[in-house]
Amino acid sequence: MRAHKTSGFTLLEVLIAIALTAVVGTIAYSGLSSVLMSAEQTQAAMARSTELSRAMRIISRDFEYSVNRPIRDELGFDEPAMMGGDGFRGLVGLTRSGWPNGGLAPRGHLERVYYYLDDTTLYRMRSTALDRAYRLDPTAPLVAGDGAVALLTGVEAFEVVFLDEGQLATLPDRPSDGVLDTSRWRRDWGVAETPYQGLPVAVEIRLRLSDLGDLVRVYVPSV
């Protein structure tokens, strides 16, 4: 009787198969890891874009809806409708209109808004009581309290400059290079020894973000 020869893989073939499987697995894992990393980066970029868009929308609304409504302290002294700059306790404070009242509550449509920077987070603080029973020291730092909301993270610098009517006449109708020169705008408003009354003609906001660089916006108050 003839013996049947048993066929199979040699040791070399087995080792080659194992090596190929390992290589394919490594390539597949690397590809999956890249896809997952790319997805995470995309999600992070989208979240950052959403955060920035929301913050700029709120800032734009506040400045564009700012009104010439001073507020009063407990002694009846007026504080300017807008205060800000180098001598201010925060970055800027203003009175704005357009506070939504969908529930028809018995209140006005004005509110006081403050912005301040704590570490690298820009905060927005709002107060519904315009005429207060206490006086804020304009040189004391703002601290997070009721109504303070973290608006934007990763902020390395936040600067506000102001244009008054006297400076308006010195501006060219159309800048030759298309860039508005704001280097001579006022660095403070309403906090000097003789506060400026009313609202500035325009306000420039300068943001420096850790991941996106400089962002500049110019706003014109509604009134």
GROMACS .gro file of C-alpha atoms in nm:
model
  223
    1MET     CA    1   0.000   0.000   0.000
    2ARG     CA    2   0.124   0.340  -0.095
    3ALA     CA    3   0.162   0.601   0.186
    4HIS     CA    4   0.000   0.940   0.122
    5LYS     CA    5   0.231   1.237   0.157
    6THR     CA    6   0.101   1.495   0.408
    7SER     CA    7   0.122   1.850   0.272
    8GLY     CA    8   0.162   2.162   0.491
    9PHE     CA    9   0.348   2.486   0.546
   10THR     CA   10   0.712   2.496   0.610
   11LEU     CA   11   0.848   2.693   0.904
   12LEU     CA   12   0.974   2.961   0.668
   13GLU     CA   13   0.632   3.003   0.511
   14VAL     CA   14   0.470   3.034   0.854
   15LEU     CA   15   0.719   3.299   0.958
   16ILE     CA   16   0.662   3.493   0.635
   17ALA     CA   17   0.283   3.478   0.686
   18ILE     CA   18   0.317   3.603   1.044
   19ALA     CA   19   0.543   3.886   0.930
   20LEU     CA   20   0.302   3.990   0.655
   21THR     CA   21   0.010   3.982   0.899
   22ALA     CA   22   0.204   4.203   1.141
   23VAL     CA   23   0.291   4.451   0.866
   24VAL     CA   24  -0.069   4.470   0.743
   25GLY     CA   25  -0.192   4.512   1.100
   26THR     CA   26   0.056   4.791   1.165
   27ILE     CA   27  -0.045   4.973   0.847
   28ALA     CA   28  -0.414   4.934   0.930
   29TYR     CA   29  -0.364   5.059   1.288
   30SER     CA   30  -0.158   5.353   1.166
   31GLY     CA   31  -0.428   5.445   0.916
   32LEU     CA   32  -0.703   5.416   1.176
   33SER     CA   33  -0.499   5.622   1.424
   34SER     CA   34  -0.448   5.893   1.162
   35VAL     CA   35  -0.819   5.898   1.082
   36LEU     CA   36  -0.913   5.924   1.450
   37MET     CA   37  -0.653   6.196   1.512
   38SER     CA   38  -0.775   6.390   1.210
   39ALA     CA   39  -1.133   6.358   1.333
   40GLU     CA   40  -1.034   6.487   1.678
   41GLN     CA   41  -0.847   6.781   1.526
   42THR     CA   42  -1.145   6.861   1.306
   43GLN     CA   43  -1.381   6.849   1.603
   44ALA     CA   44  -1.148   7.071   1.807
   45ALA     CA   45  -1.122   7.321   1.522
   46MET     CA   46  -1.500   7.326   1.480
   47ALA     CA   47  -1.550   7.375   1.855
   48ARG     CA   48  -1.298   7.661   1.856
   49SER     CA   49  -1.462   7.821   1.554
   50THR     CA   50  -1.802   7.797   1.723
   51GLU     CA   51  -1.664   7.948   2.046
   52LEU     CA   52  -1.499   8.237   1.860
   53SER     CA   53  -1.803   8.306   1.641
   54ARG     CA   54  -2.032   8.313   1.943
   55ALA     CA   55  -1.798   8.543   2.138
   56MET     CA   56  -1.759   8.789   1.850
   57ARG     CA   57  -2.133   8.788   1.789
   58ILE     CA   58  -2.198   8.882   2.153
   59ILE     CA   59  -1.924   9.148   2.155
   60SER     CA   60  -2.056   9.297   1.830
   61ARG     CA   61  -2.410   9.310   1.963
   62ASP     CA   62  -2.303   9.476   2.287
   63PHE     CA   63  -2.107   9.756   2.119
   64GLU     CA   64  -2.346   9.811   1.830
   65TYR     CA   65  -2.641   9.833   2.073
   66SER     CA   66  -2.459  10.055   2.325
   67VAL     CA   67  -2.658  10.362   2.427
   68ASN     CA   68  -2.582  10.694   2.592
   69ARG     CA   69  -2.733  10.604   2.928
   70PRO     CA   70  -2.505  10.681   3.225
   71ILE     CA   71  -2.560  10.482   3.543
   72ARG     CA   72  -2.581  10.619   3.897
   73ASP     CA   73  -2.413  10.516   4.218
   74GLU     CA   74  -2.557  10.530   4.570
   75LEU     CA   75  -2.471  10.902   4.598
   76GLY     CA   76  -2.647  10.991   4.275
   77PHE     CA   77  -2.329  11.055   4.077
   78ASP     CA   78  -2.325  10.953   3.714
   79GLU     CA   79  -2.085  10.702   3.570
   80PRO     CA   80  -2.038  10.740   3.194
   81ALA     CA   81  -2.242  10.531   2.956
   82MET     CA   82  -1.914  10.372   2.845
   83MET     CA   83  -1.594  10.332   3.046
   84GLY     CA   84  -1.278  10.154   2.947
   85GLY     CA   85  -0.913  10.152   2.866
   86ASP     CA   86  -0.591  10.167   3.063
   87GLY     CA   87  -0.736  10.324   3.379
   88PHE     CA   88  -1.042  10.102   3.406
   89ARG     CA   89  -1.070   9.811   3.649
   90GLY     CA   90  -1.160   9.576   3.367
   91LEU     CA   91  -1.139   9.626   2.994
   92VAL     CA   92  -1.462   9.806   2.917
   93GLY     CA   93  -1.807   9.865   3.063
   94LEU     CA   94  -2.111   9.993   2.876
   95THR     CA   95  -2.487  10.029   2.880
   96ARG     CA   96  -2.665   9.850   2.601
   97SER     CA   97  -3.020   9.818   2.476
   98GLY     CA   98  -3.193   9.526   2.313
   99TRP     CA   99  -3.206   9.301   2.619
  100PRO     CA  100  -3.460   9.035   2.511
  101ASN     CA  101  -3.778   9.016   2.717
  102GLY     CA  102  -3.971   8.730   2.563
  103GLY     CA  103  -4.157   8.665   2.889
  104LEU     CA  104  -4.281   9.027   2.905
  105ALA     CA  105  -4.134   9.068   3.254
  106PRO     CA  106  -4.188   9.406   3.425
  107ARG     CA  107  -3.842   9.545   3.351
  108GLY     CA  108  -3.659   9.770   3.109
  109HIS     CA  109  -3.466   9.668   2.801
  110LEU     CA  110  -3.129   9.810   2.914
  111GLU     CA  111  -2.846   9.632   3.091
  112ARG     CA  112  -2.492   9.710   3.203
  113VAL     CA  113  -2.218   9.492   3.056
  114TYR     CA  114  -1.853   9.458   3.161
  115TYR     CA  115  -1.564   9.274   3.000
  116TYR     CA  116  -1.249   9.169   3.183
  117LEU     CA  117  -0.959   8.932   3.126
  118ASP     CA  118  -0.861   8.676   3.391
  119ASP     CA  119  -0.548   8.483   3.298
  120THR     CA  120  -0.626   8.384   2.937
  121THR     CA  121  -1.004   8.379   2.962
  122LEU     CA  122  -1.222   8.670   2.855
  123TYR     CA  123  -1.525   8.714   3.082
  124ARG     CA  124  -1.848   8.901   3.025
  125MET     CA  125  -2.037   9.026   3.329
  126ARG     CA  126  -2.386   9.169   3.305
  127SER     CA  127  -2.595   9.366   3.552
  128THR     CA  128  -2.965   9.434   3.512
  129ALA     CA  129  -2.958   9.707   3.779
  130LEU     CA  130  -2.827  10.022   3.613
  131ASP     CA  131  -2.862  10.256   3.911
  132ARG     CA  132  -2.687  10.078   4.196
  133ALA     CA  133  -2.700  10.101   4.572
  134TYR     CA  134  -2.320  10.080   4.589
  135ARG     CA  135  -2.026  10.241   4.417
  136LEU     CA  136  -1.770  10.053   4.210
  137ASP     CA  137  -1.410  10.163   4.241
  138PRO     CA  138  -1.302  10.212   3.876
  139THR     CA  139  -0.945  10.111   3.964
  140ALA     CA  140  -1.030   9.790   4.152
  141PRO     CA  141  -1.004   9.464   3.957
  142LEU     CA  142  -1.321   9.291   3.856
  143VAL     CA  143  -1.383   8.944   3.995
  144ALA     CA  144  -1.619   8.678   3.870
  145GLY     CA  145  -1.959   8.713   4.033
  146ASP     CA  146  -2.325   8.679   3.953
  147GLY     CA  147  -2.377   8.711   3.582
  148ALA     CA  148  -2.010   8.656   3.491
  149VAL     CA  149  -1.967   8.412   3.203
  150ALA     CA  150  -1.648   8.280   3.043
  151LEU     CA  151  -1.682   8.408   2.689
  152LEU     CA  152  -1.357   8.315   2.514
  153THR     CA  153  -1.050   8.112   2.609
  154GLY     CA  154  -0.693   8.134   2.482
  155VAL     CA  155  -0.690   8.515   2.493
  156GLU     CA  156  -0.339   8.653   2.541
  157ALA     CA  157  -0.438   9.020   2.513
  158PHE     CA  158  -0.755   9.228   2.482
  159GLU     CA  159  -0.728   9.600   2.412
  160VAL     CA  160  -0.991   9.867   2.351
  161VAL     CA  161  -0.930  10.211   2.194
  162PHE     CA  162  -1.179  10.491   2.135
  163LEU     CA  163  -1.240  10.759   1.871
  164ASP     CA  164  -1.398  11.089   1.979
  165GLU     CA  165  -1.558  11.357   1.762
  166GLY     CA  166  -1.252  11.581   1.778
  167GLN     CA  167  -1.040  11.312   1.619
  168LEU     CA  168  -1.303  11.228   1.359
  169ALA     CA  169  -1.222  11.538   1.152
  170THR     CA  170  -0.858  11.430   1.121
  171LEU     CA  171  -0.939  11.096   0.963
  172PRO     CA  172  -0.903  11.059   0.586
  173ASP     CA  173  -1.224  10.985   0.398
  174ARG     CA  174  -1.061  10.678   0.248
  175PRO     CA  175  -0.726  10.544   0.374
  176SER     CA  176  -0.480  10.513   0.086
  177ASP     CA  177  -0.378  10.162   0.186
  178GLY     CA  178  -0.727  10.054   0.287
  179VAL     CA  179  -0.622  10.020   0.652
  180LEU     CA  180  -0.769  10.246   0.919
  181ASP     CA  181  -0.496  10.404   1.135
  182THR     CA  182  -0.611  10.390   1.497
  183SER     CA  183  -0.272  10.452   1.658
  184ARG     CA  184  -0.382  10.797   1.782
  185TRP     CA  185  -0.720  10.690   1.915
  186ARG     CA  186  -0.778  10.735   2.288
  187ARG     CA  187  -0.663  10.451   2.511
  188ASP     CA  188  -0.918  10.529   2.781
  189TRP     CA  189  -1.274  10.655   2.795
  190GLY     CA  190  -1.470  10.789   3.089
  191VAL     CA  191  -1.203  10.715   3.350
  192ALA     CA  192  -0.976  11.020   3.328
  193GLU     CA  193  -0.993  11.317   3.565
  194THR     CA  194  -1.234  11.480   3.322
  195PRO     CA  195  -1.440  11.191   3.184
  196TYR     CA  196  -1.555  11.209   2.826
  197GLN     CA  197  -1.930  11.245   2.811
  198GLY     CA  198  -2.153  11.035   2.594
  199LEU     CA  199  -2.033  10.765   2.362
  200PRO     CA  200  -1.727  10.754   2.139
  201VAL     CA  201  -1.778  10.777   1.764
  202ALA     CA  202  -1.620  10.434   1.722
  203VAL     CA  203  -1.453  10.163   1.928
  204GLU     CA  204  -1.178   9.929   1.814
  205ILE     CA  205  -1.137   9.590   1.979
  206ARG     CA  206  -0.798   9.418   1.950
  207LEU     CA  207  -0.782   9.051   2.043
  208ARG     CA  208  -0.469   8.839   2.048
  209LEU     CA  209  -0.546   8.467   2.049
  210SER     CA  210  -0.290   8.201   2.136
  211ASP     CA  211  -0.383   7.983   1.837
  212LEU     CA  212  -0.515   8.228   1.577
  213GLY     CA  213  -0.308   8.543   1.626
  214ASP     CA  214  -0.447   8.897   1.614
  215LEU     CA  215  -0.811   8.980   1.552
  216VAL     CA  216  -0.928   9.342   1.512
  217ARG     CA  217  -1.283   9.474   1.488
  218VAL     CA  218  -1.420   9.831   1.472
  219TYR     CA  219  -1.770   9.904   1.602
  220VAL     CA  220  -1.991  10.211   1.576
  221PRO     CA  221  -2.242  10.256   1.861
  222SER     CA  222  -2.605  10.280   1.757
  223VAL     CA  223  -2.662  10.614   1.929
   0.00000   0.00000   0.00000
